[in-house]
Amino acid sequence: MNLSIYFSLWNDIIKIIIGFILTGIVGSFLAQYYQKKNFIYQTKIIKLQKEIDRLKELADNIEKLAGMRIFYGRNLIDNSNERESKEFSEARRQYRASVERWNENLSSFFIELRSLGLTQLAFDLERNVHDNLRKAHSLIDELIRKNNDGFKCSQTITFQIGKRRKPQGS
């Protein structure tokens, strides 16, 4: 009887040791697997967040520079009837500066959009936004150089900018 208790005790001890070892090994493999999976997921999330931040910054810059160009263009038109005034000279200087800032940044906008995989959006920016700004600039230039009526030119520019091109494939 003593021997059966001894074997039973050793049997229980061996079961405990094997259970402990298997639990530790399997548990560590499972923990490592899920930690690796979570790390990969977190890395993807961080990368996506950085791209979103870049896109937000790019959109803010495009909006800011296009808005400044439109604002200073309207200001120039509003002051175009007083060509000898200080306000007209200042408005013209501000408009030129806004056009220069827009043009200086335009190619970097295209490159940034393409680097984010948004090539079609880069084409749309050129086709819809930049082309309208270029048309408006031509009309403003005509107003300034040919002494045309500022109100009539303002209406024409508003109409031209308001027109949208049909998307390709439509």
PDB file of N, CA, C and O in Angstrom, residues 73-149:
ATOM      1  N   GLY A  73      -7.446  88.373 -55.258  1.00  0.00           N
ATOM      2  CA  GLY A  73      -7.967  88.671 -56.596  1.00  0.00           C
ATOM      3  C   GLY A  73      -9.225  89.509 -56.519  1.00  0.00           C
ATOM      4  O   GLY A  73      -9.392  90.492 -57.265  1.00  0.00           O
ATOM      5  N   ARG A  74     -10.127  89.148 -55.618  1.00  0.00           N
ATOM      6  CA  ARG A  74     -11.360  89.939 -55.435  1.00  0.00           C
ATOM      7  C   ARG A  74     -11.040  91.332 -54.917  1.00  0.00           C
ATOM      8  O   ARG A  74     -11.651  92.318 -55.334  1.00  0.00           O
ATOM      9  N   ASN A  75     -10.091  91.409 -54.012  1.00  0.00           N
ATOM     10  CA  ASN A  75      -9.670  92.704 -53.471  1.00  0.00           C
ATOM     11  C   ASN A  75      -9.118  93.590 -54.584  1.00  0.00           C
ATOM     12  O   ASN A  75      -9.405  94.785 -54.645  1.00  0.00           O
ATOM     13  N   LEU A  76      -8.335  93.011 -55.467  1.00  0.00           N
ATOM     14  CA  LEU A  76      -7.775  93.763 -56.592  1.00  0.00           C
ATOM     15  C   LEU A  76      -8.886  94.247 -57.514  1.00  0.00           C
ATOM     16  O   LEU A  76      -8.880  95.404 -57.952  1.00  0.00           O
ATOM     17  N   ILE A  77      -9.846  93.400 -57.793  1.00  0.00           N
ATOM     18  CA  ILE A  77     -10.975  93.795 -58.646  1.00  0.00           C
ATOM     19  C   ILE A  77     -11.756  94.930 -57.991  1.00  0.00           C
ATOM     20  O   ILE A  77     -12.131  95.905 -58.654  1.00  0.00           O
ATOM     21  N   ASP A  78     -11.999  94.799 -56.688  1.00  0.00           N
ATOM     22  CA  ASP A  78     -12.745  95.840 -55.969  1.00  0.00           C
ATOM     23  C   ASP A  78     -12.031  97.186 -56.021  1.00  0.00           C
ATOM     24  O   ASP A  78     -12.674  98.234 -56.025  1.00  0.00           O
ATOM     25  N   ASN A  79     -10.711  97.168 -56.054  1.00  0.00           N
ATOM     26  CA  ASN A  79      -9.933  98.412 -56.076  1.00  0.00           C
ATOM     27  C   ASN A  79      -9.524  98.841 -57.483  1.00  0.00           C
ATOM     28  O   ASN A  79      -8.798  99.819 -57.638  1.00  0.00           O
ATOM     29  N   SER A  80      -9.988  98.127 -58.496  1.00  0.00           N
ATOM     30  CA  SER A  80      -9.513  98.389 -59.861  1.00  0.00           C
ATOM     31  C   SER A  80     -10.021  99.715 -60.431  1.00  0.00           C
ATOM     32  O   SER A  80      -9.442 100.216 -61.390  1.00  0.00           O
ATOM     33  N   ASN A  81     -11.064 100.286 -59.869  1.00  0.00           N
ATOM     34  CA  ASN A  81     -11.573 101.562 -60.383  1.00  0.00           C
ATOM     35  C   ASN A  81     -10.754 102.749 -59.882  1.00  0.00           C
ATOM     36  O   ASN A  81     -10.920 103.860 -60.362  1.00  0.00           O
ATOM     37  N   GLU A  82      -9.889 102.503 -58.906  1.00  0.00           N
ATOM     38  CA  GLU A  82      -9.047 103.564 -58.340  1.00  0.00           C
ATOM     39  C   GLU A  82      -7.579 103.208 -58.575  1.00  0.00           C
ATOM     40  O   GLU A  82      -6.806 103.027 -57.649  1.00  0.00           O
ATOM     41  N   ARG A  83      -7.179 103.162 -59.826  1.00  0.00           N
ATOM     42  CA  ARG A  83      -5.858 102.641 -60.200  1.00  0.00           C
ATOM     43  C   ARG A  83      -4.696 103.488 -59.713  1.00  0.00           C
ATOM     44  O   ARG A  83      -3.583 102.997 -59.630  1.00  0.00           O
ATOM     45  N   GLU A  84      -4.934 104.713 -59.411  1.00  0.00           N
ATOM     46  CA  GLU A  84      -3.841 105.574 -58.951  1.00  0.00           C
ATOM     47  C   GLU A  84      -3.714 105.573 -57.429  1.00  0.00           C
ATOM     48  O   GLU A  84      -2.807 106.179 -56.881  1.00  0.00           O
ATOM     49  N   SER A  85      -4.620 104.870 -56.766  1.00  0.00           N
ATOM     50  CA  SER A  85      -4.625 104.911 -55.297  1.00  0.00           C
ATOM     51  C   SER A  85      -3.587 103.964 -54.706  1.00  0.00           C
ATOM     52  O   SER A  85      -3.104 103.037 -55.348  1.00  0.00           O
ATOM     53  N   LYS A  86      -3.290 104.221 -53.449  1.00  0.00           N
ATOM     54  CA  LYS A  86      -2.362 103.395 -52.687  1.00  0.00           C
ATOM     55  C   LYS A  86      -2.976 101.999 -52.455  1.00  0.00           C
ATOM     56  O   LYS A  86      -2.275 100.991 -52.484  1.00  0.00           O
ATOM     57  N   GLU A  87      -4.284 101.952 -52.239  1.00  0.00           N
ATOM     58  CA  GLU A  87      -4.970 100.678 -52.005  1.00  0.00           C
ATOM     59  C   GLU A  87      -4.862  99.760 -53.224  1.00  0.00           C
ATOM     60  O   GLU A  87      -4.689  98.553 -53.092  1.00  0.00           O
ATOM     61  N   PHE A  88      -4.991 100.352 -54.428  1.00  0.00           N
ATOM     62  CA  PHE A  88      -4.881  99.559 -55.642  1.00  0.00           C
ATOM     63  C   PHE A  88      -3.477  98.964 -55.770  1.00  0.00           C
ATOM     64  O   PHE A  88      -3.319  97.778 -56.074  1.00  0.00           O
ATOM     65  N   SER A  89      -2.464  99.778 -55.534  1.00  0.00           N
ATOM     66  CA  SER A  89      -1.077  99.285 -55.613  1.00  0.00           C
ATOM     67  C   SER A  89      -0.839  98.170 -54.605  1.00  0.00           C
ATOM     68  O   SER A  89      -0.199  97.154 -54.919  1.00  0.00           O
ATOM     69  N   GLU A  90      -1.351  98.345 -53.403  1.00  0.00           N
ATOM     70  CA  GLU A  90      -1.191  97.324 -52.358  1.00  0.00           C
ATOM     71  C   GLU A  90      -1.958  96.047 -52.730  1.00  0.00           C
ATOM     72  O   GLU A  90      -1.454  94.935 -52.555  1.00  0.00           O
ATOM     73  N   ALA A  91      -3.176  96.225 -53.237  1.00  0.00           N
ATOM     74  CA  ALA A  91      -3.985  95.066 -53.644  1.00  0.00           C
ATOM     75  C   ALA A  91      -3.294  94.304 -54.770  1.00  0.00           C
ATOM     76  O   ALA A  91      -3.280  93.068 -54.781  1.00  0.00           O
ATOM     77  N   ARG A  92      -2.704  95.025 -55.694  1.00  0.00           N
ATOM     78  CA  ARG A  92      -2.003  94.395 -56.814  1.00  0.00           C
ATOM     79  C   ARG A  92      -0.760  93.641 -56.308  1.00  0.00           C
ATOM     80  O   ARG A  92      -0.491  92.517 -56.737  1.00  0.00           O
ATOM     81  N   ARG A  93      -0.040  94.231 -55.392  1.00  0.00           N
ATOM     82  CA  ARG A  93       1.139  93.584 -54.822  1.00  0.00           C
ATOM     83  C   ARG A  93       0.742  92.309 -54.074  1.00  0.00           C
ATOM     84  O   ARG A  93       1.377  91.256 -54.223  1.00  0.00           O
ATOM     85  N   GLN A  94      -0.326  92.400 -53.279  1.00  0.00           N
ATOM     86  CA  GLN A  94      -0.779  91.237 -52.522  1.00  0.00           C
ATOM     87  C   GLN A  94      -1.258  90.118 -53.459  1.00  0.00           C
ATOM     88  O   GLN A  94      -0.994  88.941 -53.218  1.00  0.00           O
ATOM     89  N   TYR A  95      -1.966  90.503 -54.509  1.00  0.00           N
ATOM     90  CA  TYR A  95      -2.447  89.502 -55.458  1.00  0.00           C
ATOM     91  C   TYR A  95      -1.266  88.820 -56.151  1.00  0.00           C
ATOM     92  O   TYR A  95      -1.231  87.592 -56.267  1.00  0.00           O
ATOM     93  N   ARG A  96      -0.291  89.598 -56.599  1.00  0.00           N
ATOM     94  CA  ARG A  96       0.888  89.008 -57.244  1.00  0.00           C
ATOM     95  C   ARG A  96       1.593  88.046 -56.293  1.00  0.00           C
ATOM     96  O   ARG A  96       2.025  86.956 -56.694  1.00  0.00           O
ATOM     97  N   ALA A  97       1.743  88.460 -55.043  1.00  0.00           N
ATOM     98  CA  ALA A  97       2.405  87.599 -54.055  1.00  0.00           C
ATOM     99  C   ALA A  97       1.616  86.296 -53.845  1.00  0.00           C
ATOM    100  O   ALA A  97       2.211  85.215 -53.732  1.00  0.00           O
ATOM    101  N   SER A  98       0.288  86.385 -53.815  1.00  0.00           N
ATOM    102  CA  SER A  98      -0.519  85.179 -53.620  1.00  0.00           C
ATOM    103  C   SER A  98      -0.420  84.250 -54.831  1.00  0.00           C
ATOM    104  O   SER A  98      -0.387  83.028 -54.674  1.00  0.00           O
ATOM    105  N   VAL A  99      -0.357  84.825 -56.028  1.00  0.00           N
ATOM    106  CA  VAL A  99      -0.183  84.009 -57.236  1.00  0.00           C
ATOM    107  C   VAL A  99       1.183  83.320 -57.206  1.00  0.00           C
ATOM    108  O   VAL A  99       1.289  82.126 -57.507  1.00  0.00           O
ATOM    109  N   GLU A 100       2.206  84.051 -56.819  1.00  0.00           N
ATOM    110  CA  GLU A 100       3.547  83.462 -56.731  1.00  0.00           C
ATOM    111  C   GLU A 100       3.589  82.334 -55.711  1.00  0.00           C
ATOM    112  O   GLU A 100       4.152  81.262 -55.979  1.00  0.00           O
ATOM    113  N   ARG A 101       2.991  82.538 -54.531  1.00  0.00           N
ATOM    114  CA  ARG A 101       2.983  81.489 -53.496  1.00  0.00           C
ATOM    115  C   ARG A 101       2.252  80.244 -54.008  1.00  0.00           C
ATOM    116  O   ARG A 101       2.692  79.120 -53.784  1.00  0.00           O
ATOM    117  N   TRP A 102       1.117  80.455 -54.684  1.00  0.00           N
ATOM    118  CA  TRP A 102       0.354  79.334 -55.230  1.00  0.00           C
ATOM    119  C   TRP A 102       1.206  78.562 -56.244  1.00  0.00           C
ATOM    120  O   TRP A 102       1.321  77.348 -56.175  1.00  0.00           O
ATOM    121  N   ASN A 103       1.791  79.297 -57.181  1.00  0.00           N
ATOM    122  CA  ASN A 103       2.577  78.646 -58.231  1.00  0.00           C
ATOM    123  C   ASN A 103       3.824  77.962 -57.683  1.00  0.00           C
ATOM    124  O   ASN A 103       4.220  76.902 -58.170  1.00  0.00           O
ATOM    125  N   GLU A 104       4.445  78.552 -56.667  1.00  0.00           N
ATOM    126  CA  GLU A 104       5.624  77.939 -56.052  1.00  0.00           C
ATOM    127  C   GLU A 104       5.284  76.606 -55.387  1.00  0.00           C
ATOM    128  O   GLU A 104       6.103  75.691 -55.359  1.00  0.00           O
ATOM    129  N   ASN A 105       4.087  76.492 -54.841  1.00  0.00           N
ATOM    130  CA  ASN A 105       3.699  75.294 -54.099  1.00  0.00           C
ATOM    131  C   ASN A 105       2.941  74.274 -54.937  1.00  0.00           C
ATOM    132  O   ASN A 105       2.754  73.137 -54.494  1.00  0.00           O
ATOM    133  N   LEU A 106       2.498  74.653 -56.111  1.00  0.00           N
ATOM    134  CA  LEU A 106       1.638  73.784 -56.904  1.00  0.00           C
ATOM    135  C   LEU A 106       2.294  72.444 -57.239  1.00  0.00           C
ATOM    136  O   LEU A 106       1.687  71.390 -57.048  1.00  0.00           O
ATOM    137  N   SER A 107       3.527  72.463 -57.703  1.00  0.00           N
ATOM    138  CA  SER A 107       4.173  71.190 -58.054  1.00  0.00           C
ATOM    139  C   SER A 107       4.387  70.312 -56.824  1.00  0.00           C
ATOM    140  O   SER A 107       4.269  69.088 -56.907  1.00  0.00           O
ATOM    141  N   SER A 108       4.673  70.915 -55.678  1.00  0.00           N
ATOM    142  CA  SER A 108       4.825  70.094 -54.468  1.00  0.00           C
ATOM    143  C   SER A 108       3.483  69.498 -54.044  1.00  0.00           C
ATOM    144  O   SER A 108       3.446  68.392 -53.497  1.00  0.00           O
ATOM    145  N   PHE A 109       2.379  70.202 -54.315  1.00  0.00           N
ATOM    146  CA  PHE A 109       1.051  69.623 -54.052  1.00  0.00           C
ATOM    147  C   PHE A 109       0.852  68.374 -54.908  1.00  0.00           C
ATOM    148  O   PHE A 109       0.395  67.336 -54.426  1.00  0.00           O
ATOM    149  N   PHE A 110       1.206  68.478 -56.196  1.00  0.00           N
ATOM    150  CA  PHE A 110       1.053  67.335 -57.096  1.00  0.00           C
ATOM    151  C   PHE A 110       1.909  66.159 -56.642  1.00  0.00           C
ATOM    152  O   PHE A 110       1.450  65.020 -56.608  1.00  0.00           O
ATOM    153  N   ILE A 111       3.148  66.435 -56.294  1.00  0.00           N
ATOM    154  CA  ILE A 111       4.066  65.373 -55.864  1.00  0.00           C
ATOM    155  C   ILE A 111       3.557  64.713 -54.587  1.00  0.00           C
ATOM    156  O   ILE A 111       3.556  63.489 -54.461  1.00  0.00           O
ATOM    157  N   GLU A 112       3.113  65.526 -53.649  1.00  0.00           N
ATOM    158  CA  GLU A 112       2.625  64.986 -52.371  1.00  0.00           C
ATOM    159  C   GLU A 112       1.379  64.124 -52.588  1.00  0.00           C
ATOM    160  O   GLU A 112       1.257  63.040 -51.999  1.00  0.00           O
ATOM    161  N   LEU A 113       0.466  64.589 -53.431  1.00  0.00           N
ATOM    162  CA  LEU A 113      -0.736  63.796 -53.711  1.00  0.00           C
ATOM    163  C   LEU A 113      -0.368  62.466 -54.360  1.00  0.00           C
ATOM    164  O   LEU A 113      -0.916  61.421 -54.002  1.00  0.00           O
ATOM    165  N   ARG A 114       0.549  62.514 -55.293  1.00  0.00           N
ATOM    166  CA  ARG A 114       0.968  61.263 -55.952  1.00  0.00           C
ATOM    167  C   ARG A 114       1.675  60.327 -54.978  1.00  0.00           C
ATOM    168  O   ARG A 114       1.509  59.110 -55.044  1.00  0.00           O
ATOM    169  N   SER A 115       2.467  60.878 -54.064  1.00  0.00           N
ATOM    170  CA  SER A 115       3.161  60.027 -53.094  1.00  0.00           C
ATOM    171  C   SER A 115       2.185  59.370 -52.120  1.00  0.00           C
ATOM    172  O   SER A 115       2.501  58.333 -51.544  1.00  0.00           O
ATOM    173  N   LEU A 116       1.027  59.969 -51.958  1.00  0.00           N
ATOM    174  CA  LEU A 116      -0.007  59.379 -51.106  1.00  0.00           C
ATOM    175  C   LEU A 116      -0.918  58.434 -51.892  1.00  0.00           C
ATOM    176  O   LEU A 116      -1.908  57.940 -51.353  1.00  0.00           O
ATOM    177  N   GLY A 117      -0.594  58.226 -53.168  1.00  0.00           N
ATOM    178  CA  GLY A 117      -1.411  57.330 -53.993  1.00  0.00           C
ATOM    179  C   GLY A 117      -2.675  57.989 -54.500  1.00  0.00           C
ATOM    180  O   GLY A 117      -3.639  57.301 -54.835  1.00  0.00           O
ATOM    181  N   LEU A 118      -2.693  59.307 -54.555  1.00  0.00           N
ATOM    182  CA  LEU A 118      -3.882  60.052 -54.972  1.00  0.00           C
ATOM    183  C   LEU A 118      -3.631  60.780 -56.293  1.00  0.00           C
ATOM    184  O   LEU A 118      -3.893  61.968 -56.434  1.00  0.00           O
ATOM    185  N   THR A 119      -3.146  60.036 -57.276  1.00  0.00           N
ATOM    186  CA  THR A 119      -2.809  60.627 -58.572  1.00  0.00           C
ATOM    187  C   THR A 119      -4.025  61.256 -59.227  1.00  0.00           C
ATOM    188  O   THR A 119      -3.939  62.350 -59.799  1.00  0.00           O
ATOM    189  N   GLN A 120      -5.165  60.598 -59.153  1.00  0.00           N
ATOM    190  CA  GLN A 120      -6.380  61.141 -59.758  1.00  0.00           C
ATOM    191  C   GLN A 120      -6.760  62.468 -59.108  1.00  0.00           C
ATOM    192  O   GLN A 120      -7.200  63.394 -59.788  1.00  0.00           O
ATOM    193  N   LEU A 121      -6.574  62.570 -57.823  1.00  0.00           N
ATOM    194  CA  LEU A 121      -6.863  63.817 -57.123  1.00  0.00           C
ATOM    195  C   LEU A 121      -5.904  64.923 -57.572  1.00  0.00           C
ATOM    196  O   LEU A 121      -6.300  66.086 -57.680  1.00  0.00           O
ATOM    197  N   ALA A 122      -4.664  64.573 -57.866  1.00  0.00           N
ATOM    198  CA  ALA A 122      -3.699  65.554 -58.384  1.00  0.00           C
ATOM    199  C   ALA A 122      -4.171  66.073 -59.742  1.00  0.00           C
ATOM    200  O   ALA A 122      -4.105  67.280 -60.010  1.00  0.00           O
ATOM    201  N   PHE A 123      -4.664  65.166 -60.585  1.00  0.00           N
ATOM    202  CA  PHE A 123      -5.199  65.590 -61.887  1.00  0.00           C
ATOM    203  C   PHE A 123      -6.417  66.493 -61.692  1.00  0.00           C
ATOM    204  O   PHE A 123      -6.578  67.500 -62.388  1.00  0.00           O
ATOM    205  N   ASP A 124      -7.288  66.127 -60.748  1.00  0.00           N
ATOM    206  CA  ASP A 124      -8.480  66.940 -60.478  1.00  0.00           C
ATOM    207  C   ASP A 124      -8.101  68.314 -59.944  1.00  0.00           C
ATOM    208  O   ASP A 124      -8.743  69.313 -60.276  1.00  0.00           O
ATOM    209  N   LEU A 125      -7.065  68.377 -59.113  1.00  0.00           N
ATOM    210  CA  LEU A 125      -6.598  69.663 -58.594  1.00  0.00           C
ATOM    211  C   LEU A 125      -6.158  70.558 -59.743  1.00  0.00           C
ATOM    212  O   LEU A 125      -6.515  71.736 -59.787  1.00  0.00           O
ATOM    213  N   GLU A 126      -5.431  69.987 -60.672  1.00  0.00           N
ATOM    214  CA  GLU A 126      -4.978  70.800 -61.807  1.00  0.00           C
ATOM    215  C   GLU A 126      -6.143  71.177 -62.710  1.00  0.00           C
ATOM    216  O   GLU A 126      -6.275  72.321 -63.124  1.00  0.00           O
ATOM    217  N   ARG A 127      -7.002  70.210 -63.014  1.00  0.00           N
ATOM    218  CA  ARG A 127      -8.099  70.446 -63.946  1.00  0.00           C
ATOM    219  C   ARG A 127      -9.165  71.382 -63.373  1.00  0.00           C
ATOM    220  O   ARG A 127      -9.647  72.264 -64.064  1.00  0.00           O
ATOM    221  N   ASN A 128      -9.536  71.183 -62.150  1.00  0.00           N
ATOM    222  CA  ASN A 128     -10.662  71.938 -61.598  1.00  0.00           C
ATOM    223  C   ASN A 128     -10.233  73.206 -60.860  1.00  0.00           C
ATOM    224  O   ASN A 128     -10.810  74.262 -61.065  1.00  0.00           O
ATOM    225  N   VAL A 129      -9.251  73.106 -60.011  1.00  0.00           N
ATOM    226  CA  VAL A 129      -8.871  74.259 -59.191  1.00  0.00           C
ATOM    227  C   VAL A 129      -7.901  75.167 -59.942  1.00  0.00           C
ATOM    228  O   VAL A 129      -8.173  76.354 -60.143  1.00  0.00           O
ATOM    229  N   HIS A 130      -6.777  74.596 -60.362  1.00  0.00           N
ATOM    230  CA  HIS A 130      -5.743  75.434 -60.978  1.00  0.00           C
ATOM    231  C   HIS A 130      -6.220  76.049 -62.299  1.00  0.00           C
ATOM    232  O   HIS A 130      -5.944  77.230 -62.561  1.00  0.00           O
ATOM    233  N   ASP A 131      -6.926  75.291 -63.117  1.00  0.00           N
ATOM    234  CA  ASP A 131      -7.418  75.851 -64.383  1.00  0.00           C
ATOM    235  C   ASP A 131      -8.372  77.009 -64.141  1.00  0.00           C
ATOM    236  O   ASP A 131      -8.331  78.023 -64.844  1.00  0.00           O
ATOM    237  N   ASN A 132      -9.242  76.888 -63.131  1.00  0.00           N
ATOM    238  CA  ASN A 132     -10.161  77.994 -62.817  1.00  0.00           C
ATOM    239  C   ASN A 132      -9.407  79.213 -62.297  1.00  0.00           C
ATOM    240  O   ASN A 132      -9.743  80.346 -62.632  1.00  0.00           O
ATOM    241  N   LEU A 133      -8.394  78.975 -61.482  1.00  0.00           N
ATOM    242  CA  LEU A 133      -7.592  80.103 -60.993  1.00  0.00           C
ATOM    243  C   LEU A 133      -6.833  80.766 -62.147  1.00  0.00           C
ATOM    244  O   LEU A 133      -6.687  81.984 -62.183  1.00  0.00           O
ATOM    245  N   ARG A 134      -6.370  79.963 -63.095  1.00  0.00           N
ATOM    246  CA  ARG A 134      -5.668  80.509 -64.256  1.00  0.00           C
ATOM    247  C   ARG A 134      -6.620  81.348 -65.116  1.00  0.00           C
ATOM    248  O   ARG A 134      -6.260  82.423 -65.580  1.00  0.00           O
ATOM    249  N   LYS A 135      -7.847  80.857 -65.303  1.00  0.00           N
ATOM    250  CA  LYS A 135      -8.840  81.626 -66.080  1.00  0.00           C
ATOM    251  C   LYS A 135      -9.160  82.942 -65.372  1.00  0.00           C
ATOM    252  O   LYS A 135      -9.259  83.986 -66.007  1.00  0.00           O
ATOM    253  N   ALA A 136      -9.342  82.852 -64.071  1.00  0.00           N
ATOM    254  CA  ALA A 136      -9.619  84.071 -63.301  1.00  0.00           C
ATOM    255  C   ALA A 136      -8.456  85.041 -63.417  1.00  0.00           C
ATOM    256  O   ALA A 136      -8.658  86.256 -63.571  1.00  0.00           O
ATOM    257  N   HIS A 137      -7.244  84.523 -63.367  1.00  0.00           N
ATOM    258  CA  HIS A 137      -6.063  85.386 -63.495  1.00  0.00           C
ATOM    259  C   HIS A 137      -6.041  86.078 -64.864  1.00  0.00           C
ATOM    260  O   HIS A 137      -5.728  87.264 -64.948  1.00  0.00           O
ATOM    261  N   SER A 138      -6.371  85.346 -65.904  1.00  0.00           N
ATOM    262  CA  SER A 138      -6.408  85.950 -67.247  1.00  0.00           C
ATOM    263  C   SER A 138      -7.430  87.080 -67.306  1.00  0.00           C
ATOM    264  O   SER A 138      -7.164  88.136 -67.893  1.00  0.00           O
ATOM    265  N   LEU A 139      -8.584  86.863 -66.695  1.00  0.00           N
ATOM    266  CA  LEU A 139      -9.614  87.906 -66.685  1.00  0.00           C
ATOM    267  C   LEU A 139      -9.188  89.104 -65.848  1.00  0.00           C
ATOM    268  O   LEU A 139      -9.428  90.256 -66.224  1.00  0.00           O
ATOM    269  N   ILE A 140      -8.550  88.840 -64.713  1.00  0.00           N
ATOM    270  CA  ILE A 140      -8.058  89.942 -63.875  1.00  0.00           C
ATOM    271  C   ILE A 140      -6.976  90.710 -64.623  1.00  0.00           C
ATOM    272  O   ILE A 140      -6.961  91.953 -64.618  1.00  0.00           O
ATOM    273  N   ASP A 141      -6.097  89.984 -65.287  1.00  0.00           N
ATOM    274  CA  ASP A 141      -5.045  90.627 -66.075  1.00  0.00           C
ATOM    275  C   ASP A 141      -5.653  91.504 -67.169  1.00  0.00           C
ATOM    276  O   ASP A 141      -5.201  92.627 -67.392  1.00  0.00           O
ATOM    277  N   GLU A 142      -6.688  90.990 -67.809  1.00  0.00           N
ATOM    278  CA  GLU A 142      -7.380  91.775 -68.850  1.00  0.00           C
ATOM    279  C   GLU A 142      -8.007  93.022 -68.236  1.00  0.00           C
ATOM    280  O   GLU A 142      -7.940  94.107 -68.811  1.00  0.00           O
ATOM    281  N   LEU A 143      -8.599  92.887 -67.074  1.00  0.00           N
ATOM    282  CA  LEU A 143      -9.208  94.033 -66.392  1.00  0.00           C
ATOM    283  C   LEU A 143      -8.155  95.095 -66.098  1.00  0.00           C
ATOM    284  O   LEU A 143      -8.366  96.277 -66.369  1.00  0.00           O
ATOM    285  N   ILE A 144      -7.037  94.694 -65.575  1.00  0.00           N
ATOM    286  CA  ILE A 144      -5.998  95.642 -65.160  1.00  0.00           C
ATOM    287  C   ILE A 144      -5.330  96.286 -66.374  1.00  0.00           C
ATOM    288  O   ILE A 144      -5.154  97.497 -66.430  1.00  0.00           O
ATOM    289  N   ARG A 145      -4.972  95.493 -67.353  1.00  0.00           N
ATOM    290  CA  ARG A 145      -4.225  96.019 -68.496  1.00  0.00           C
ATOM    291  C   ARG A 145      -5.080  96.813 -69.472  1.00  0.00           C
ATOM    292  O   ARG A 145      -4.597  97.742 -70.105  1.00  0.00           O
ATOM    293  N   LYS A 146      -6.344  96.444 -69.613  1.00  0.00           N
ATOM    294  CA  LYS A 146      -7.194  97.104 -70.610  1.00  0.00           C
ATOM    295  C   LYS A 146      -8.183  98.078 -69.995  1.00  0.00           C
ATOM    296  O   LYS A 146      -9.060  98.588 -70.682  1.00  0.00           O
ATOM    297  N   ASN A 147      -8.074  98.310 -68.699  1.00  0.00           N
ATOM    298  CA  ASN A 147      -8.960  99.247 -68.005  1.00  0.00           C
ATOM    299  C   ASN A 147     -10.433  98.907 -68.215  1.00  0.00           C
ATOM    300  O   ASN A 147     -11.261  99.785 -68.418  1.00  0.00           O
ATOM    301  N   ASN A 148     -10.782  97.653 -68.161  1.00  0.00           N
ATOM    302  CA  ASN A 148     -12.186  97.253 -68.306  1.00  0.00           C
ATOM    303  C   ASN A 148     -12.951  97.560 -67.032  1.00  0.00           C
ATOM    304  O   ASN A 148     -12.375  97.855 -65.990  1.00  0.00           O
ATOM    305  N   ASP A 149     -14.257  97.447 -67.133  1.00  0.00           N
ATOM    306  CA  ASP A 149     -15.143  97.693 -65.996  1.00  0.00           C
ATOM    307  C   ASP A 149     -14.948  96.599 -64.947  1.00  0.00           C
ATOM    308  O   ASP A 149     -15.105  95.411 -65.233  1.00  0.00           O
TER     309      ASP A 149
END
